[in-house]
Amino acid sequence: MVELSRAELHVSVSDPVATSMNFLNEIAGRYPDAISLAAGRPYDGFYSTEDVQRYFASYVDHLRDGGLSEEQVRRLLLQYGRTNGQLGSLIATMLEKDEGIMVAPESVMVTAGCQEAMIIALRALCPGPGDVVLAAEPCYVGLTGAARILGVDVVPVPESPAGLGPETVAEVARAVRAAGKRPRALYLVPNFSNPSGVSLPVATRRRLLDVAAEQDLLLLEDDPYGLFGLDDEPRPTLKSLDTEGRVLYLGSFAKSCFPGARVGFLVADQTVVDAEGRRTLLAEEMSAVKSMLTVNTSPISQAVIGGVLVESGCSLRAANRDKVEFYRDNLRTLLAALERHFPRSPSGEDAVRWNVPRGGFFAVVALPFEADEKLLEISAEQFGVLWTPMRFFYSDGGANALRLSCSYLKAEQIAEGVHRLSRLVAAAA
Amino acid sequence: MVELSRAELHVSVSDPVATSMNFLNEIAGRYPDAISLAAGRPYDGFYSTEDVQRYFASYVDHLRDGGLSEEQVRRLLLQYGRTNGQLGSLIATMLEKDEGIMVAPESVMVTAGCQEAMIIALRALCPGPGDVVLAAEPCYVGLTGAARILGVDVVPVPESPAGLGPETVAEVARAVRAAGKRPRALYLVPNFSNPSGVSLPVATRRRLLDVAAEQDLLLLEDDPYGLFGLDDEPRPTLKSLDTEGRVLYLGSFAKSCFPGARVGFLVADQTVVDAEGRRTLLAEEMSAVKSMLTVNTSPISQAVIGGVLVESGCSLRAANRDKVEFYRDNLRTLLAALERHFPRSPSGEDAVRWNVPRGGFFAVVALPFEADEKLLEISAEQFGVLWTPMRFFYSDGGANALRLSCSYLKAEQIAEGVHRLSRLVAAAA
């Protein structure tokens, strides 16, 4: 029988992040009663199986109301479809209503989840070995993993507790250029980042757009958590502030709707000019990449998300009021429990420190000792609580910190989870 | 405003095949009344929109009957899911019933269409620049396009009118090795290939497995058309003949069910051994690649295909009897029309030659002059018929031939299309 050596498979198979995530899943499987402050998935009590059927039907009605014949509807849903998908108009309307982003439907590509949007953007923009992508670090593992699949180098831009610094971005871009490479784009999550929970002040966003222009960088703005602020303070997306076409916007419906649809999108309204001077939209150029990855995003899944958009009048902000309340309550509970168990001293010189995100699913706790996989196993076995080592999100660093997620649980579990964590910390200190 | 130069985007954006396919679509758009013998998509009159709802419900019932609670069903359909999907058991049962392929459910990965299965297989198996994939030529453009995304070199193995020759495969593999590269796998469509329509005799299949062992090649067997033979002659898949684990089987539901689900699969039951001697399944190793492309295949789409499998007792051969009849009738009509308009002389020395596939969606016609894009435009404008230049499927070659598809049309349109083609040929000769 054929036996393959693992060393002869592509490096992405042995991806340290995949290995780490497998370890986390394996631990979660072994200790099913442990409270998981590790799982960053959305809470799944907002929808029922029947909702899927209703959303699908709503979208079908929308198509019929738009004057399509039965045959046309059937073809749109069951046949191969347009590579960039059929939700461009609905998504463009949503972006205008919810985010003040004005883009033509043709600049929207519907993707098989936001993960595919990342890999398409990286592939199209980074053709050669000298093209690198910068990424705020700590960084979402989906971005570094996608880059590894393609062999695209990711250069980390260290984030401070206040978030990404535009001058640091400029510095790293200059260093990359000095090393003979081309910094092509910067990936960041400006709102309530995963994993750090940090958001960028509006002035920083504006300055970042200036730096992008100065350094000839594109910005890959990933915004899955933007709806879920603790307050109603406006946090304009980079794309809505972008007058120059510097930003590619990566969209997800996993948190605002549900992950099972596996529908995300990419906004790429930049102009591409070919050797003959012909002009096209970047989203249209990128369709050649999409067609060789997944042909087109499942129209059945698109129909379900289309139904959510149709029913909500293309405003996920409006449709998500109950979710916003739920996640606000969870984050408040998390922060209150951290304050209770790890109170801040007036001096600020605490052994255990934690940040105060203004929204989203995550917060970070720094310990006076390593938060490694060994400690995680002890935590699961002896204290019944799971968390994510921050090390997973760094190329090199994060050894003493851990990420806590508050999205998947109910408030009382979160409070109990932090209580258990405090017992672990007391025992390990 | 930012303007990007097309030359600075990845080469896959300017993929000649994508350009050609765009040209074809553009021509089809300009001449909507032309009969398209170019479109290789399945006929879309077999299903209605309501069927989608029913299949979804059937799968939900199947889960409930299996003892899952409402909460578990909801989680399976709406939440992030297992990377390799939830249809492993149903697909393994189908493969056993329909194809005599015996594999464990864990060796099945559900993918976002067969296209994703190709890119995952190529990525995992070809880690370095020296790892190349061989492919029967003329070759399906999805394979060469996927390889281009990853920067994996494809080395063509010329197909003869009788199909792929195992000794040619061995020869090409040896030449690749002599050039200092490693031939890692061979891609082929053994049944009614796209585009050539050719099938491999059983003896050739067996010999190909021997050659694969001699040359240490894996075989990537793509089988979207296997159900649609003109006769009931058994055409065993390579995977069913594979006693050694040489074959990775790439599966599609686009033709046996419908393309809109975007569900395909990959069977990879090979053993992978790591440096410590730990053994896993290749499908499990490959999940690290899948997770960075699309996270997991939409559970909603999986549910719809799951419903088809449940309702058919996991036999697509049984479920596809009406489709088999339809496509047989279409192919017979195509071949009869070719015989009528381009009769074969006893000498065989005809100016126009065409092959006689034993099933599937395609046949090839060779002309005494170039079948290029210019001729195609004339064909569309003046004669009202579309076809695909065979050149699209070659790295270099196929200039005088064209592919005819008979899957998407009704029989009378096919006959009329060939009639129009004969008028084009008479006028152009």
PDB file of N, CA, C and O in Angstrom, chain A residues 15-42:
ATOM      1  N   ASP A  15       1.084  23.183   8.845  1.00  0.00           N
ATOM      2  CA  ASP A  15       0.894  24.520   9.391  1.00  0.00           C
ATOM      3  C   ASP A  15       0.835  24.486  10.933  1.00  0.00           C
ATOM      4  O   ASP A  15      -0.009  23.815  11.501  1.00  0.00           O
ATOM      5  N   PRO A  16       1.746  25.198  11.598  1.00  0.00           N
ATOM      6  CA  PRO A  16       1.727  25.162  13.058  1.00  0.00           C
ATOM      7  C   PRO A  16       0.399  25.639  13.632  1.00  0.00           C
ATOM      8  O   PRO A  16      -0.054  25.149  14.666  1.00  0.00           O
ATOM      9  N   VAL A  17      -0.252  26.561  12.921  1.00  0.00           N
ATOM     10  CA  VAL A  17      -1.536  27.058  13.403  1.00  0.00           C
ATOM     11  C   VAL A  17      -2.592  25.957  13.336  1.00  0.00           C
ATOM     12  O   VAL A  17      -3.359  25.755  14.273  1.00  0.00           O
ATOM     13  N   ALA A  18      -2.598  25.229  12.216  1.00  0.00           N
ATOM     14  CA  ALA A  18      -3.553  24.127  12.091  1.00  0.00           C
ATOM     15  C   ALA A  18      -3.296  23.105  13.194  1.00  0.00           C
ATOM     16  O   ALA A  18      -4.230  22.592  13.814  1.00  0.00           O
ATOM     17  N   THR A  19      -2.028  22.832  13.445  1.00  0.00           N
ATOM     18  CA  THR A  19      -1.667  21.890  14.496  1.00  0.00           C
ATOM     19  C   THR A  19      -2.175  22.395  15.849  1.00  0.00           C
ATOM     20  O   THR A  19      -2.746  21.647  16.644  1.00  0.00           O
ATOM     21  N   SER A  20      -1.979  23.690  16.089  1.00  0.00           N
ATOM     22  CA  SER A  20      -2.428  24.270  17.352  1.00  0.00           C
ATOM     23  C   SER A  20      -3.936  24.201  17.487  1.00  0.00           C
ATOM     24  O   SER A  20      -4.467  23.863  18.549  1.00  0.00           O
ATOM     25  N   MET A  21      -4.630  24.535  16.387  1.00  0.00           N
ATOM     26  CA  MET A  21      -6.091  24.526  16.441  1.00  0.00           C
ATOM     27  C   MET A  21      -6.598  23.092  16.640  1.00  0.00           C
ATOM     28  O   MET A  21      -7.570  22.869  17.355  1.00  0.00           O
ATOM     29  N   ASN A  22      -5.904  22.147  15.999  1.00  0.00           N
ATOM     30  CA  ASN A  22      -6.270  20.745  16.216  1.00  0.00           C
ATOM     31  C   ASN A  22      -6.090  20.364  17.678  1.00  0.00           C
ATOM     32  O   ASN A  22      -6.908  19.660  18.252  1.00  0.00           O
ATOM     33  N   PHE A  23      -5.000  20.846  18.257  1.00  0.00           N
ATOM     34  CA  PHE A  23      -4.742  20.565  19.672  1.00  0.00           C
ATOM     35  C   PHE A  23      -5.881  21.117  20.520  1.00  0.00           C
ATOM     36  O   PHE A  23      -6.405  20.438  21.415  1.00  0.00           O
ATOM     37  N   LEU A  24      -6.297  22.337  20.200  1.00  0.00           N
ATOM     38  CA  LEU A  24      -7.382  22.981  20.940  1.00  0.00           C
ATOM     39  C   LEU A  24      -8.674  22.180  20.803  1.00  0.00           C
ATOM     40  O   LEU A  24      -9.380  21.930  21.797  1.00  0.00           O
ATOM     41  N   ASN A  25      -8.964  21.743  19.577  1.00  0.00           N
ATOM     42  CA  ASN A  25     -10.177  20.951  19.353  1.00  0.00           C
ATOM     43  C   ASN A  25     -10.107  19.613  20.080  1.00  0.00           C
ATOM     44  O   ASN A  25     -11.097  19.127  20.608  1.00  0.00           O
ATOM     45  N   GLU A  26      -8.908  19.073  20.074  1.00  0.00           N
ATOM     46  CA  GLU A  26      -8.716  17.767  20.699  1.00  0.00           C
ATOM     47  C   GLU A  26      -8.927  17.894  22.214  1.00  0.00           C
ATOM     48  O   GLU A  26      -9.620  17.076  22.828  1.00  0.00           O
ATOM     49  N   ILE A  27      -8.360  18.932  22.801  1.00  0.00           N
ATOM     50  CA  ILE A  27      -8.552  19.192  24.232  1.00  0.00           C
ATOM     51  C   ILE A  27     -10.042  19.405  24.532  1.00  0.00           C
ATOM     52  O   ILE A  27     -10.575  18.856  25.498  1.00  0.00           O
ATOM     53  N   ALA A  28     -10.698  20.183  23.679  1.00  0.00           N
ATOM     54  CA  ALA A  28     -12.125  20.449  23.877  1.00  0.00           C
ATOM     55  C   ALA A  28     -12.910  19.143  23.807  1.00  0.00           C
ATOM     56  O   ALA A  28     -13.864  18.936  24.558  1.00  0.00           O
ATOM     57  N   GLY A  29     -12.484  18.236  22.925  1.00  0.00           N
ATOM     58  CA  GLY A  29     -13.141  16.943  22.807  1.00  0.00           C
ATOM     59  C   GLY A  29     -12.926  16.072  24.040  1.00  0.00           C
ATOM     60  O   GLY A  29     -13.822  15.351  24.488  1.00  0.00           O
ATOM     61  N   ARG A  30     -11.725  16.170  24.612  1.00  0.00           N
ATOM     62  CA  ARG A  30     -11.416  15.336  25.779  1.00  0.00           C
ATOM     63  C   ARG A  30     -12.082  15.845  27.055  1.00  0.00           C
ATOM     64  O   ARG A  30     -12.318  15.080  27.981  1.00  0.00           O
ATOM     65  N   TYR A  31     -12.318  17.152  27.114  1.00  0.00           N
ATOM     66  CA  TYR A  31     -12.921  17.731  28.318  1.00  0.00           C
ATOM     67  C   TYR A  31     -14.209  18.450  27.934  1.00  0.00           C
ATOM     68  O   TYR A  31     -14.289  19.675  27.971  1.00  0.00           O
ATOM     69  N   PRO A  32     -15.215  17.683  27.549  1.00  0.00           N
ATOM     70  CA  PRO A  32     -16.439  18.300  27.017  1.00  0.00           C
ATOM     71  C   PRO A  32     -17.167  19.155  28.061  1.00  0.00           C
ATOM     72  O   PRO A  32     -17.969  20.009  27.690  1.00  0.00           O
ATOM     73  N   ASP A  33     -16.888  18.948  29.338  1.00  0.00           N
ATOM     74  CA  ASP A  33     -17.594  19.725  30.358  1.00  0.00           C
ATOM     75  C   ASP A  33     -16.873  21.020  30.702  1.00  0.00           C
ATOM     76  O   ASP A  33     -17.396  21.836  31.471  1.00  0.00           O
ATOM     77  N   ALA A  34     -15.680  21.198  30.145  1.00  0.00           N
ATOM     78  CA  ALA A  34     -14.972  22.451  30.405  1.00  0.00           C
ATOM     79  C   ALA A  34     -15.723  23.600  29.725  1.00  0.00           C
ATOM     80  O   ALA A  34     -16.293  23.434  28.652  1.00  0.00           O
ATOM     81  N   ILE A  35     -15.734  24.757  30.378  1.00  0.00           N
ATOM     82  CA  ILE A  35     -16.340  25.947  29.773  1.00  0.00           C
ATOM     83  C   ILE A  35     -15.358  26.489  28.746  1.00  0.00           C
ATOM     84  O   ILE A  35     -14.198  26.744  29.068  1.00  0.00           O
ATOM     85  N   SER A  36     -15.822  26.672  27.521  1.00  0.00           N
ATOM     86  CA  SER A  36     -14.891  27.111  26.487  1.00  0.00           C
ATOM     87  C   SER A  36     -14.935  28.622  26.282  1.00  0.00           C
ATOM     88  O   SER A  36     -15.862  29.144  25.658  1.00  0.00           O
ATOM     89  N   LEU A  37     -13.925  29.290  26.806  1.00  0.00           N
ATOM     90  CA  LEU A  37     -13.706  30.700  26.466  1.00  0.00           C
ATOM     91  C   LEU A  37     -12.743  30.765  25.278  1.00  0.00           C
ATOM     92  O   LEU A  37     -12.150  31.796  24.996  1.00  0.00           O
ATOM     93  N   ALA A  38     -12.582  29.607  24.609  1.00  0.00           N
ATOM     94  CA  ALA A  38     -11.699  29.532  23.428  1.00  0.00           C
ATOM     95  C   ALA A  38     -12.486  29.701  22.139  1.00  0.00           C
ATOM     96  O   ALA A  38     -11.997  30.294  21.185  1.00  0.00           O
ATOM     97  N   ALA A  39     -13.716  29.193  22.109  1.00  0.00           N
ATOM     98  CA  ALA A  39     -14.468  29.151  20.840  1.00  0.00           C
ATOM     99  C   ALA A  39     -14.919  30.546  20.431  1.00  0.00           C
ATOM    100  O   ALA A  39     -15.699  31.186  21.129  1.00  0.00           O
ATOM    101  N   GLY A  40     -14.451  31.024  19.287  1.00  0.00           N
ATOM    102  CA  GLY A  40     -14.804  32.354  18.804  1.00  0.00           C
ATOM    103  C   GLY A  40     -16.022  32.352  17.908  1.00  0.00           C
ATOM    104  O   GLY A  40     -16.366  33.373  17.308  1.00  0.00           O
ATOM    105  N   ARG A  41     -16.680  31.206  17.784  1.00  0.00           N
ATOM    106  CA  ARG A  41     -17.848  31.126  16.912  1.00  0.00           C
ATOM    107  C   ARG A  41     -19.021  31.918  17.488  1.00  0.00           C
ATOM    108  O   ARG A  41     -19.114  32.120  18.695  1.00  0.00           O
ATOM    109  N   PRO A  42     -19.938  32.339  16.634  1.00  0.00           N
ATOM    110  CA  PRO A  42     -21.102  33.059  17.151  1.00  0.00           C
ATOM    111  C   PRO A  42     -22.038  32.129  17.933  1.00  0.00           C
ATOM    112  O   PRO A  42     -22.033  30.919  17.717  1.00  0.00           O
TER     113      PRO A  42
END
